[in-house]
XYZ file of C-alpha atoms in Angstrom:
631
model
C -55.506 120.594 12.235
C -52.118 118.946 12.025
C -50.024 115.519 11.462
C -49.542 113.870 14.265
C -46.642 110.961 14.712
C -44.570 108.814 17.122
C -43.292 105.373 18.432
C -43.206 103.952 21.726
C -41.320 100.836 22.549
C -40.227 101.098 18.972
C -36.420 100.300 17.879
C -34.740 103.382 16.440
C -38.091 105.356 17.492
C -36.883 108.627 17.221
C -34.858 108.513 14.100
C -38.650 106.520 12.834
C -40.450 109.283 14.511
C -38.762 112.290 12.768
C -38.962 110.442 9.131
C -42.940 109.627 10.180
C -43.546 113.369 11.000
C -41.537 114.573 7.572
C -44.127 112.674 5.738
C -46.835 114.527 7.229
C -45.664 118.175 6.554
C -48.092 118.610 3.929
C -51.051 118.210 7.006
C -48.897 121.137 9.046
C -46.513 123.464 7.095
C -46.625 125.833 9.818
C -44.349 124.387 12.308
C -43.046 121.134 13.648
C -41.974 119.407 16.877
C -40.398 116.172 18.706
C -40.553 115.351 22.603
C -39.013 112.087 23.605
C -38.746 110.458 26.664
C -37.179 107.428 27.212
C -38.600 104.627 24.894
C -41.561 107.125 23.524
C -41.424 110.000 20.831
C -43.455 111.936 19.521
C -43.494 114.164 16.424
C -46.205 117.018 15.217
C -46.870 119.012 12.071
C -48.540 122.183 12.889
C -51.193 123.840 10.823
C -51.733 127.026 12.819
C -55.860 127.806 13.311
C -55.783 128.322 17.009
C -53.564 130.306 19.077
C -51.275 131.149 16.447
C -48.434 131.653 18.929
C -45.589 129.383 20.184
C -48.377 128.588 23.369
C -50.228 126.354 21.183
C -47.469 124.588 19.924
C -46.843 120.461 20.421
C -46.116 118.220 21.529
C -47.617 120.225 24.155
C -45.812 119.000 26.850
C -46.821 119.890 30.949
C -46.515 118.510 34.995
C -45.607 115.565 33.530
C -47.813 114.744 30.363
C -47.038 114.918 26.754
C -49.699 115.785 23.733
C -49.559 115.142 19.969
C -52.672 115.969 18.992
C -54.736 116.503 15.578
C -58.019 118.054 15.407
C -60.103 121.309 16.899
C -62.212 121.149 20.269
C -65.288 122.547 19.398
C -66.631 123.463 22.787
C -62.837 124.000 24.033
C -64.306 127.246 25.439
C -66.850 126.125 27.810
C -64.288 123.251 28.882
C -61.950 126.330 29.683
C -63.865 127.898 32.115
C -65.131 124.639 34.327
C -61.484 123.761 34.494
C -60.765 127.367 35.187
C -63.270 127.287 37.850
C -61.272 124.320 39.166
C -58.625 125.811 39.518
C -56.446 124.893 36.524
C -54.116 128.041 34.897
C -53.781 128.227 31.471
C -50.418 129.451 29.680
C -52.007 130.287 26.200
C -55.734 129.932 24.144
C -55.039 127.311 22.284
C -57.763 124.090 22.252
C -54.580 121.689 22.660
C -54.056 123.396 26.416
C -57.304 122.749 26.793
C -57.333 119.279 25.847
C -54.586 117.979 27.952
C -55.692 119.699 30.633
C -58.948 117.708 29.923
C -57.246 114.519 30.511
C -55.180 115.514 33.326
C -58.543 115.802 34.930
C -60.225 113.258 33.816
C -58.692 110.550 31.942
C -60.532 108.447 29.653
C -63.865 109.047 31.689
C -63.839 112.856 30.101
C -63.592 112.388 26.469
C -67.279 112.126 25.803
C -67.515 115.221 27.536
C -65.278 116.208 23.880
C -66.967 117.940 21.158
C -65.325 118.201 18.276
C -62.998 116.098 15.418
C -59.770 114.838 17.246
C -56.863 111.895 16.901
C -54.061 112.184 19.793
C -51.920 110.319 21.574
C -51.094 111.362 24.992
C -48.062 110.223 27.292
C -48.010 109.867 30.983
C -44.177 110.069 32.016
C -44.948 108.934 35.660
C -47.026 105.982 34.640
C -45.041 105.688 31.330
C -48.595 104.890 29.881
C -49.278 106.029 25.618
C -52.923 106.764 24.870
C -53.908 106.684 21.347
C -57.635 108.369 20.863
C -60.306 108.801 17.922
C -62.929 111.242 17.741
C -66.910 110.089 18.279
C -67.284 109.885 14.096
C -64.218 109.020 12.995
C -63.565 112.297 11.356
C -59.592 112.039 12.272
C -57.586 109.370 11.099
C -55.097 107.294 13.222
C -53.388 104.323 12.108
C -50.754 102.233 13.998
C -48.653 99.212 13.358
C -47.859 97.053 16.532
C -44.856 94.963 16.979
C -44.439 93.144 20.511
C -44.784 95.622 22.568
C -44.049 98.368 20.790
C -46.104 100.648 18.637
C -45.789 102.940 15.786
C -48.497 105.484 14.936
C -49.189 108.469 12.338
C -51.822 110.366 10.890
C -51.748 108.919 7.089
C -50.947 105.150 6.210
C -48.665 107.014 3.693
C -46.115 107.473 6.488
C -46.054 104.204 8.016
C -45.955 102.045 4.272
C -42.800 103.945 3.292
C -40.831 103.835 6.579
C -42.379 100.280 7.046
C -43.013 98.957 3.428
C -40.770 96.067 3.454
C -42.718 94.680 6.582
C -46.036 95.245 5.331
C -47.852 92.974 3.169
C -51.301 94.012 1.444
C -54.522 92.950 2.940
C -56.297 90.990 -0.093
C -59.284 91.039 1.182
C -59.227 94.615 2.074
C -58.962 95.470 -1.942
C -61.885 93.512 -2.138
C -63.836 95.472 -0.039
C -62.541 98.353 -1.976
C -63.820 96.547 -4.933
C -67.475 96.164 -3.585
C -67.460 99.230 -2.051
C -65.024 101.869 -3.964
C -63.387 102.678 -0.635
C -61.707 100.250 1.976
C -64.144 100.081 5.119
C -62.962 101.609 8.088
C -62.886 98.128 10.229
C -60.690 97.242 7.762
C -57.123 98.304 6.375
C -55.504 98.036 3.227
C -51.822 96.425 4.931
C -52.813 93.519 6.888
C -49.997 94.425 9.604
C -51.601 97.893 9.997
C -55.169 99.169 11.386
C -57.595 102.197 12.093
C -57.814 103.029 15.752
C -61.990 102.603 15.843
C -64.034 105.893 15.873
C -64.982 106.661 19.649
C -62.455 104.686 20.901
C -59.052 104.871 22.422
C -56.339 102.124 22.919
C -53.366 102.301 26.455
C -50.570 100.393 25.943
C -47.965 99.883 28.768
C -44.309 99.560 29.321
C -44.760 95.733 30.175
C -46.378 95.328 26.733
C -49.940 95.036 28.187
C -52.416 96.528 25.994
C -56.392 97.937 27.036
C -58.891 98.960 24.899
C -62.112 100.965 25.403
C -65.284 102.279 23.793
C -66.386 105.677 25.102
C -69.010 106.501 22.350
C -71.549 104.580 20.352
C -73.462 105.155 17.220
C -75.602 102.776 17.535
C -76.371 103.590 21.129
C -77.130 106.863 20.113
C -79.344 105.683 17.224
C -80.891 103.333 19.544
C -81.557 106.126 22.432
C -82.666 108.628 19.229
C -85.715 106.305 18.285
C -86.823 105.932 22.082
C -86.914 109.824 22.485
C -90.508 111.740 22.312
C -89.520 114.996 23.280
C -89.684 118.482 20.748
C -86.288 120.506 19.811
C -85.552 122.773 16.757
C -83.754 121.139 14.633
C -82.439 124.625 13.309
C -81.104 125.485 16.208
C -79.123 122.710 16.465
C -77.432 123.154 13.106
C -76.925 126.990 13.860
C -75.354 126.243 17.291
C -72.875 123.506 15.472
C -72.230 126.170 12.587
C -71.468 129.002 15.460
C -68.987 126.551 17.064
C -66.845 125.430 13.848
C -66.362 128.988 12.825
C -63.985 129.374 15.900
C -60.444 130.219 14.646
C -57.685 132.755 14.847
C -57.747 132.596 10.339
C -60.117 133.496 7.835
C -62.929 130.274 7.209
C -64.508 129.908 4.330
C -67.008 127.205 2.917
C -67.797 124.874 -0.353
C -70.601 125.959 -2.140
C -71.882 123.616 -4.539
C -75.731 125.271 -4.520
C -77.143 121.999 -3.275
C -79.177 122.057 0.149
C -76.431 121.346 2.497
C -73.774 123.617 1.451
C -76.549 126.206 1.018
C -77.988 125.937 4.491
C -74.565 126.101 6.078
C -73.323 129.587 4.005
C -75.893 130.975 4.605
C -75.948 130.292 8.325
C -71.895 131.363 8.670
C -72.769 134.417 6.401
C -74.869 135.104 8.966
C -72.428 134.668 11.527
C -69.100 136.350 9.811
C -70.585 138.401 6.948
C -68.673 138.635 4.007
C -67.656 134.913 4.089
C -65.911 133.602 0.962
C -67.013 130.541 -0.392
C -65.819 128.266 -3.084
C -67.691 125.833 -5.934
C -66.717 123.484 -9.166
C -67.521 123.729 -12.438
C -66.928 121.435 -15.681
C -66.067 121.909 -19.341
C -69.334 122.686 -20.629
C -69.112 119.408 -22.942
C -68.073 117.444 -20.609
C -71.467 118.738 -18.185
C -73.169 118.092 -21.412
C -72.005 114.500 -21.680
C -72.679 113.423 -18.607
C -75.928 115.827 -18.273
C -75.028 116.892 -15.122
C -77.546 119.285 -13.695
C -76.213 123.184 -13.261
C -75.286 123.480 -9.681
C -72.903 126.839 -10.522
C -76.676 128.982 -10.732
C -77.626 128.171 -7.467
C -74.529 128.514 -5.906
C -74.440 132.240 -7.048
C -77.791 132.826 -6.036
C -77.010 131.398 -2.573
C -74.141 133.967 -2.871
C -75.758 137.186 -3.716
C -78.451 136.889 -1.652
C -76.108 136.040 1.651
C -73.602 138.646 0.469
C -71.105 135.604 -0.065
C -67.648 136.362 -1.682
C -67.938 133.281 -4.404
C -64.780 131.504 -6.502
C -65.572 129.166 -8.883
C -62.981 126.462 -9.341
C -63.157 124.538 -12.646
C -62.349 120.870 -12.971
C -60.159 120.424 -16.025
C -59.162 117.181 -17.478
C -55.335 117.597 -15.904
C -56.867 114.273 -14.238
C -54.014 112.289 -16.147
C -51.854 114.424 -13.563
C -53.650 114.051 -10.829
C -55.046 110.701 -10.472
C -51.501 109.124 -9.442
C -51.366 112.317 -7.144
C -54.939 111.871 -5.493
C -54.347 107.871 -5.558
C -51.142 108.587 -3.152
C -52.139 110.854 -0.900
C -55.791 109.232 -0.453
C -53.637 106.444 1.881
C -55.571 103.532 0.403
C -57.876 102.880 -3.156
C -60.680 105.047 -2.875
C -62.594 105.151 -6.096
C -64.922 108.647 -5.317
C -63.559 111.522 -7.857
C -64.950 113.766 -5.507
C -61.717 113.956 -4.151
C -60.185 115.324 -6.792
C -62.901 118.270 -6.772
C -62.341 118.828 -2.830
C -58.235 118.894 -3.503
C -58.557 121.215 -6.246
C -61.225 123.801 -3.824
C -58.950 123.667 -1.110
C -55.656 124.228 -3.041
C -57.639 127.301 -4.257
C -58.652 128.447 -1.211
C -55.071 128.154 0.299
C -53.642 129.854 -2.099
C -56.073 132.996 -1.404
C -54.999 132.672 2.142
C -57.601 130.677 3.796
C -57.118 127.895 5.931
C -60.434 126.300 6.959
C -63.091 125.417 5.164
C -66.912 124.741 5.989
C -68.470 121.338 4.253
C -71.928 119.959 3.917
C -70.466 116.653 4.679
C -73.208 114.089 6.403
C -76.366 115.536 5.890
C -77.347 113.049 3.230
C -76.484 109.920 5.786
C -78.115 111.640 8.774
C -81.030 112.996 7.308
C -81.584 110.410 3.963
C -80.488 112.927 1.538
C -79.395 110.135 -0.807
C -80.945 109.126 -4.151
C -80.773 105.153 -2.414
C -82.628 105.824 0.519
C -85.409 107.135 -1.468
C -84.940 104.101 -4.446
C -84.906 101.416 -1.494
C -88.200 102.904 -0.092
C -89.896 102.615 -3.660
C -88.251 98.957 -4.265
C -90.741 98.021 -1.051
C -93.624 99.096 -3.039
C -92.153 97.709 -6.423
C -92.442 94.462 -5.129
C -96.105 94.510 -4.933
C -96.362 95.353 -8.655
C -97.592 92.399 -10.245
C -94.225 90.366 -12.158
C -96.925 90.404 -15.890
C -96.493 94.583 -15.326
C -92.848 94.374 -13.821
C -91.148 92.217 -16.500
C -92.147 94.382 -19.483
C -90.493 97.324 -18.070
C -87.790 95.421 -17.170
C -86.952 93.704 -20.394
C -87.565 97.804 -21.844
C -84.855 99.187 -19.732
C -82.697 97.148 -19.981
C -82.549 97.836 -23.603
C -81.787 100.967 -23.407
C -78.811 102.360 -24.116
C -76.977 104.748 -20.832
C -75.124 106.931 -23.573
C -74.315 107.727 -27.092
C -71.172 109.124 -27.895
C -72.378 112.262 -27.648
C -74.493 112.766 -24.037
C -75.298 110.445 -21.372
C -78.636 109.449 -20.041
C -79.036 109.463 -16.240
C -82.543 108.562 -15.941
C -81.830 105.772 -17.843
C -78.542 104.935 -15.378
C -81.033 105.266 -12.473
C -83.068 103.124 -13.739
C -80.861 100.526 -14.619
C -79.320 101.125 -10.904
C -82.761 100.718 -9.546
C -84.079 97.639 -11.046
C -80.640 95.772 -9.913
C -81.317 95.978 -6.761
C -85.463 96.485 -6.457
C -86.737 93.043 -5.874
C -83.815 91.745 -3.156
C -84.223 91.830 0.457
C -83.640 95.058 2.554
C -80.246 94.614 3.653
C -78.710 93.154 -0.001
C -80.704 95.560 -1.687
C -79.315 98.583 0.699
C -76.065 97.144 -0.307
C -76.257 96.501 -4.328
C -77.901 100.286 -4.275
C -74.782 102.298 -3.483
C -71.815 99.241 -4.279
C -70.180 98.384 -7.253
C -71.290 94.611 -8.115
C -73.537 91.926 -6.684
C -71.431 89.019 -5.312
C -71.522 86.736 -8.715
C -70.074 89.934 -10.444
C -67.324 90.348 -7.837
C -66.284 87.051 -7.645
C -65.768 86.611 -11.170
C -64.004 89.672 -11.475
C -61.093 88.119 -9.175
C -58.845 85.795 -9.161
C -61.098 82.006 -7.924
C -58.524 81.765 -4.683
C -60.364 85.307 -3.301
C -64.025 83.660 -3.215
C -63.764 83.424 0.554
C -62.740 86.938 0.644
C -65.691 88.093 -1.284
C -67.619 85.534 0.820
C -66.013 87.447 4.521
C -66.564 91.335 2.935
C -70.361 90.537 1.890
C -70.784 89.157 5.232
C -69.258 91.790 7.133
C -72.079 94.587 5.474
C -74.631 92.468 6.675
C -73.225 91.721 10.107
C -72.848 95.682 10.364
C -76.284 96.560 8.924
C -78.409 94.310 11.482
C -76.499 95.431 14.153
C -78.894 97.534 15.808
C -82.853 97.035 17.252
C -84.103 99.990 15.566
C -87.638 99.334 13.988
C -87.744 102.408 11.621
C -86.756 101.382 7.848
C -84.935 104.634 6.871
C -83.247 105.310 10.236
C -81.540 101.370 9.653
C -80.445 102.676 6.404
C -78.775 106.043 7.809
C -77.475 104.466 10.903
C -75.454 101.850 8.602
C -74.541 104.657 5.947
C -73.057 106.265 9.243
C -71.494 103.210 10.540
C -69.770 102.609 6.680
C -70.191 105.425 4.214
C -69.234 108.039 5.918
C -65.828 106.944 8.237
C -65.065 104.592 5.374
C -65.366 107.143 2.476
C -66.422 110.266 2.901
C -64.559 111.755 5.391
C -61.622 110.003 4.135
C -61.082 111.295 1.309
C -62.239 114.690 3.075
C -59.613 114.482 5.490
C -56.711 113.270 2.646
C -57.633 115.554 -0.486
C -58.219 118.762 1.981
C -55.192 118.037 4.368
C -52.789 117.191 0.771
C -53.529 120.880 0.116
C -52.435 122.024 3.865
C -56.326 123.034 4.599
C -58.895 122.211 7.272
C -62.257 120.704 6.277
C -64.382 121.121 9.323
C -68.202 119.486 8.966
C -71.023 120.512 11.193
C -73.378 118.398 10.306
C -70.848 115.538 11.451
C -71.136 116.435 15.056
C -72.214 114.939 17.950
C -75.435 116.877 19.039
C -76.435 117.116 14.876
C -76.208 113.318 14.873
C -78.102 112.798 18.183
C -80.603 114.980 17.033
C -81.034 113.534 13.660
C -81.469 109.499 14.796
C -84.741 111.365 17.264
C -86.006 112.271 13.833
C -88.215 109.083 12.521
C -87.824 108.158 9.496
C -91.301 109.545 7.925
C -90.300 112.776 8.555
C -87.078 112.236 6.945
C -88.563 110.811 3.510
C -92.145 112.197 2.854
C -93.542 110.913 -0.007
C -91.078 110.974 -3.123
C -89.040 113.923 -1.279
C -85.915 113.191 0.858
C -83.836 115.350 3.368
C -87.701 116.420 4.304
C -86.695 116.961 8.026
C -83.303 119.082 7.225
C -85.237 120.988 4.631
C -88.064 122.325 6.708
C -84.841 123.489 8.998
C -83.477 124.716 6.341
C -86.408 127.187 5.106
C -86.191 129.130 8.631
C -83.443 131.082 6.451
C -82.600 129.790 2.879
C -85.683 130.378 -0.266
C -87.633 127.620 -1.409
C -86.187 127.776 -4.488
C -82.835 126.257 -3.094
C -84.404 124.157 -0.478
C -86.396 122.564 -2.923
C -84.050 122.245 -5.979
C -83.179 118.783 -7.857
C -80.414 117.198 -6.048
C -77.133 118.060 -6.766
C -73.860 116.403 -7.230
C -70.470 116.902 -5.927
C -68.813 114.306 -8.432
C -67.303 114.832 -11.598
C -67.794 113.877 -14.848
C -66.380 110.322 -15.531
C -67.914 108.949 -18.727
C -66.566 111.778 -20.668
C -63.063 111.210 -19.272
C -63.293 107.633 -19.689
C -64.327 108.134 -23.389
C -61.521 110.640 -23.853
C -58.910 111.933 -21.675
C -58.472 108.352 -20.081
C -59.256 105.980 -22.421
C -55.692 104.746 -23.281
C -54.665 104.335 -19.560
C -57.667 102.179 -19.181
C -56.709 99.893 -22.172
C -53.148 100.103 -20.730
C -54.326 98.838 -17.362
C -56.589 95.946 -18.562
C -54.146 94.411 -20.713
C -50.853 95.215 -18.590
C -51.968 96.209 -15.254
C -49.995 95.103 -12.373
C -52.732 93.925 -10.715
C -53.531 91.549 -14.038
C -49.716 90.466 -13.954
C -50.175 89.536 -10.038
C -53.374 87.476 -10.799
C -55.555 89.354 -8.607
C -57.757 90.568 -11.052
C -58.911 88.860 -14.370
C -57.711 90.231 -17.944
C -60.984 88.743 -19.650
C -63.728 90.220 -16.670
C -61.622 93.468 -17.214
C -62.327 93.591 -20.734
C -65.985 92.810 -20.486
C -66.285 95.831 -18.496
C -64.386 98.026 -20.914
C -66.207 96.833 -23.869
C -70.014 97.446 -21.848
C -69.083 100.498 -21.147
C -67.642 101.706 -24.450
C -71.018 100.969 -26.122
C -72.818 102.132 -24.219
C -75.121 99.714 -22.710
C -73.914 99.696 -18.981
C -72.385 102.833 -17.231
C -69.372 100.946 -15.996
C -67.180 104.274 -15.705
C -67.013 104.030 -11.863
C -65.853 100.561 -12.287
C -63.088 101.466 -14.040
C -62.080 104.827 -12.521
C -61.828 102.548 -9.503
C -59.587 100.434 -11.050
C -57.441 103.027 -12.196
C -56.998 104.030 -8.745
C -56.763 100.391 -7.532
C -53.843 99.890 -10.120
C -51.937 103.318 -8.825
C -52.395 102.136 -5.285
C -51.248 98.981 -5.428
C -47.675 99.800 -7.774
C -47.408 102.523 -4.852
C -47.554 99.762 -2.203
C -45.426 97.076 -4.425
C -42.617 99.482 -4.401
C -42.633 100.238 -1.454
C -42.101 96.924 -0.104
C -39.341 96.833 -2.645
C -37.508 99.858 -1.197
């Protein structure tokens, strides 16, 4: 895992390139590195898991090609041998050898053969011919800024905003999708001059300024080719294989541990593997638990330890968050509203200091497999709908009554209900929507400035556009195919990547892999959600070697505990931000629509923490990005 860099037809590009790469070192404090050759340069920051010797380290350069390469090969070892067998001679073990000996081989046509989480750009010096490439799932970031012919590239927006601030200008409709959605989409980027190379997809650009493009993996052609299969596997085994192959490294691996299914299933299988395994987990001020009645995660996860023989830390998430929200907000890149990644930071910065540098994460079972509380709450809003409206308006007039908190404890049933009946009469693909995003379109709209109605118009069109992109029949598969497609690039393993690689630490997820995925989307949907029970599929897997007890336990949640920080610890920045915010000085966002959601929250009637913890972040980002093109 590392920070990868460079410029190619760039002016100044290696002077840019060695400024880029500086702004990475957090991703690779273990070493560093420039090639250049004529008009391209590349840079690297090394985070050693692999070889730990000078033989793994990059650029790799050899016989005429250049590597700059983020990530881990997965099934580097089987790749080894059939290139051995074809006569290629390797200098050291590292997975990058293995990679550019990969494409020496076989080009663009071989990177499906690639298992694993990967961003690189490679350089042909005979051809003078840059490759930028993104892993299948879009695990790896890469981000690039093009300018005639030339092109600038790095691992984190971070480093392109403050060597290119002045020239970048923010994307308003991108912070309206990160309004919507809490995260900015990954089709999408939050400096209009800027973008995300596409997951499964890699972009050529020659010295005569000609640029190609290709595809060389497809979710939804794998989705599509899952529902058409009729054949038997163990879904086990798959998992177990996928857990074997992301425990390769050269330094100790450890895993999150939050006593939910998926982090329980995966311990317990790399237990298995390297006993002894350390494993981290959160925990909360008991009143702020209390407050937010968050369910008691910490007793599994130490029962999931003793019986695996797992070396457990608990890691508890203090209200420092005045400190580290400006912290997270910079080095998440762009406004992503999910506290989670404060937990994740604060896990791996333990961890690192204890000496470990890769860490195991449930990450993806809940899109694959319909783990989430929506994919169950859409299936019931099907059979809501036939309730007769003299039953359904009673119940609905009750609830929404009711009040989500007092000041002293939250209600969550009574947030999941409200949740629920926003979205239970609407049609499948706006109700998928208003179940996981942050307003319906009136709400949005009137929260911005009038001049952004097209924007809000474009973003709510481009869910839908994405959602019924596919010919899949099955209800619940369409639901995880588009959480897959938008939940998980756009937040998930974002703020994975960001908060984990902030803290110089590798987050590797097998459940986000390539054979997990194909053999989740050949799982139909029935066995996925059985009756009022999600994650059905995964958990019969899952009882081939964790209890029932676990397996079977109330779902968990890796999140943190917002209304009792908005009530307390960040009350006066809210108040701060809604009256003076820069984003209320620019126009973008209304004082009065601000203070409406302030005041609903604050009594209690509507949980509109999120909301607000999204503005917060919103509000850091943008000063962050105001300055910049300033400096």
């Amino acid at each position: 895992m590392c920070g990868i860099a460079g410029a190619y037809f760039w002016p100044d590009g290696g002077p840019l390139t060695d400024r880029l790469t500086k702004t990475l070192a957090h991703r690779g404090p273990d070493g560093s590195g420039r090639y250049d050759h004529g008009e391209v340069h590349l840079g690297h920051r090394r985070l050693s898991i692999v070889d730990l010797t000078e033989t793994g380290a990059q650029p790799m350069v050899k016989d005429g090609l250049a590597l700059t390469y983020n990530g881990e090969l997965y099934n580097a070892p089987e790749l080894r041998k059939e290139l051995e067998a074809a006569g290629v001679r390797f200098r050291g073990t590292s997975d990058t050898e293995v990679l550019l000996e990969a494409w020496r081989k076989w080009g663009t046509e071989g990177l499906h053969r690639l298992r694993g989480m990967f961003a690189f750009g490679v350089f042909d010096e005979r051809s003078g011919e840059l490759v930028l490439v993104r892993d299948q799932l879009g695990i790896k970031p890469l981000f690039l800024v093009r300018r005639g012919k030339g092109v600038a590239f790095a691992s984190e927006l971070k480093a392109l905003a403050a060597e290119l601030g002045g020239s970048l200008t923010v994307d308003d409709t991108a912070l309206v999708a990160s309004l919507l959605y809490y995260w900015v989409p990954d089709g999408r980027c939050a400096f209009r001059e800027a973008e995300k190379l596409p997951p499964g997809s890699w972009a050529r650009f020659r010295p005569n300024g000609d640029v190609e493009r290709g595809t060389f993996w497809s979710l939804r052609q794998v989705a599509e080719e899952g529902a058409a299969y009729e054949g038997e596997f163990d879904l086990n085994a798959v998992i177990e294989d996928s857990t074997r192959k992301h425990l390769i490294a050269d330094v100790p691996v450890a895993t999150f541990l939050s006593g939910g299914l998926d982090s329980s299933y995966l311990t317990a299988l790399a237990a298995r593997e390297r006993p002894g395994i350390s494993a981290y987990t959160i925990g909360f001020r008991a009143e702020d638990a209390k407050f937010e009645a968050m369910p008691d995660d910490l007793m599994y996860a130490k029962k999931v330890a003793a019986k695996f023989g797992v070396d457990l830390h608990e890691i508890e998430i203090a209200p420092q968050v005045l400190d580290l929200l400006p912290r997270m907000t910079y080095h998440l890149d762009e406004p992503i509203g999910d506290p989670a990644a404060i937990n994740s930071y604060l896990i791996c910065t333990a961890a690192r200091e204890a000496g470990v540098k890769v860490m195991l994460s449930g990450m993806g079972a809940d899109e694959l497999f319909a783990g989430y509380r929506k994919h169950l709450a859409n299936k019931i809003a099907v059979q809501y709908q036939r309730v007769p409206g003299l039953v359904r308006r009673p119940v609905e007039s009750l609830v929404d009554r009711l009040p989500v908190a007092t000041s002293k404890r939250g209600f969550r049933s009574v947030r999941f209900a409200k949740r629920f009946l926003s979205f239970a009469e609407l049609p499948e693909e706006t109700a998928f929507r208003r179940s996981y995003t942050m307003y319906d379109q009136a709400e949005l709209a009137g929260l911005l400035n009038p001049d952004l109605a097209g924007a809000v118009d474009d973003v709510i069109t481009e869910h839908a556009d994405t959602y019924h992109d596919n010919t899949l029949s099955d209800f619940v598969n369409r639901m995880c195919l588009a959480d897959s497609r938008l939940f998980l690039p756009g937040l998930n393993l974002a703020y994975t990547d960001r908060s984990s690689m902030a803290a110089s630490t590798e987050v590797r997820t097998p459940f986000v892999d390539i054979e997990v995925v194909k053999a989740a989307f050949r799982i139909p949907g029935d066995k996925k959600i059985v009756k009022r029970q999600g994650k059905m599929a995964l958990k019969e897997a899952a009882l081939s070697i964790l209890p029932a007890e676990i397996v079977h336990r109330p779902k968990g949640l890796f999140s943190a505990p917002l209304r009792a920080w908005m009530s307390r610890d960040l009350a006066p920045l809210v108040r701060e931000v809604t009256n003076e915010g820069e984003l209320v000085k620019a126009g973008f966002l209304r004082r009065e629509a601000l203070r409406k959601l302030v005041d609903e929250d604050a009594s209690g009637q509507q949980d509109r923490s999120k909301h607000l913890w999204h503005i917060l972040t919103l509000e850091y980002w943008y000063r962050g990005a105001v300055s910049a093109r300033t400096t």
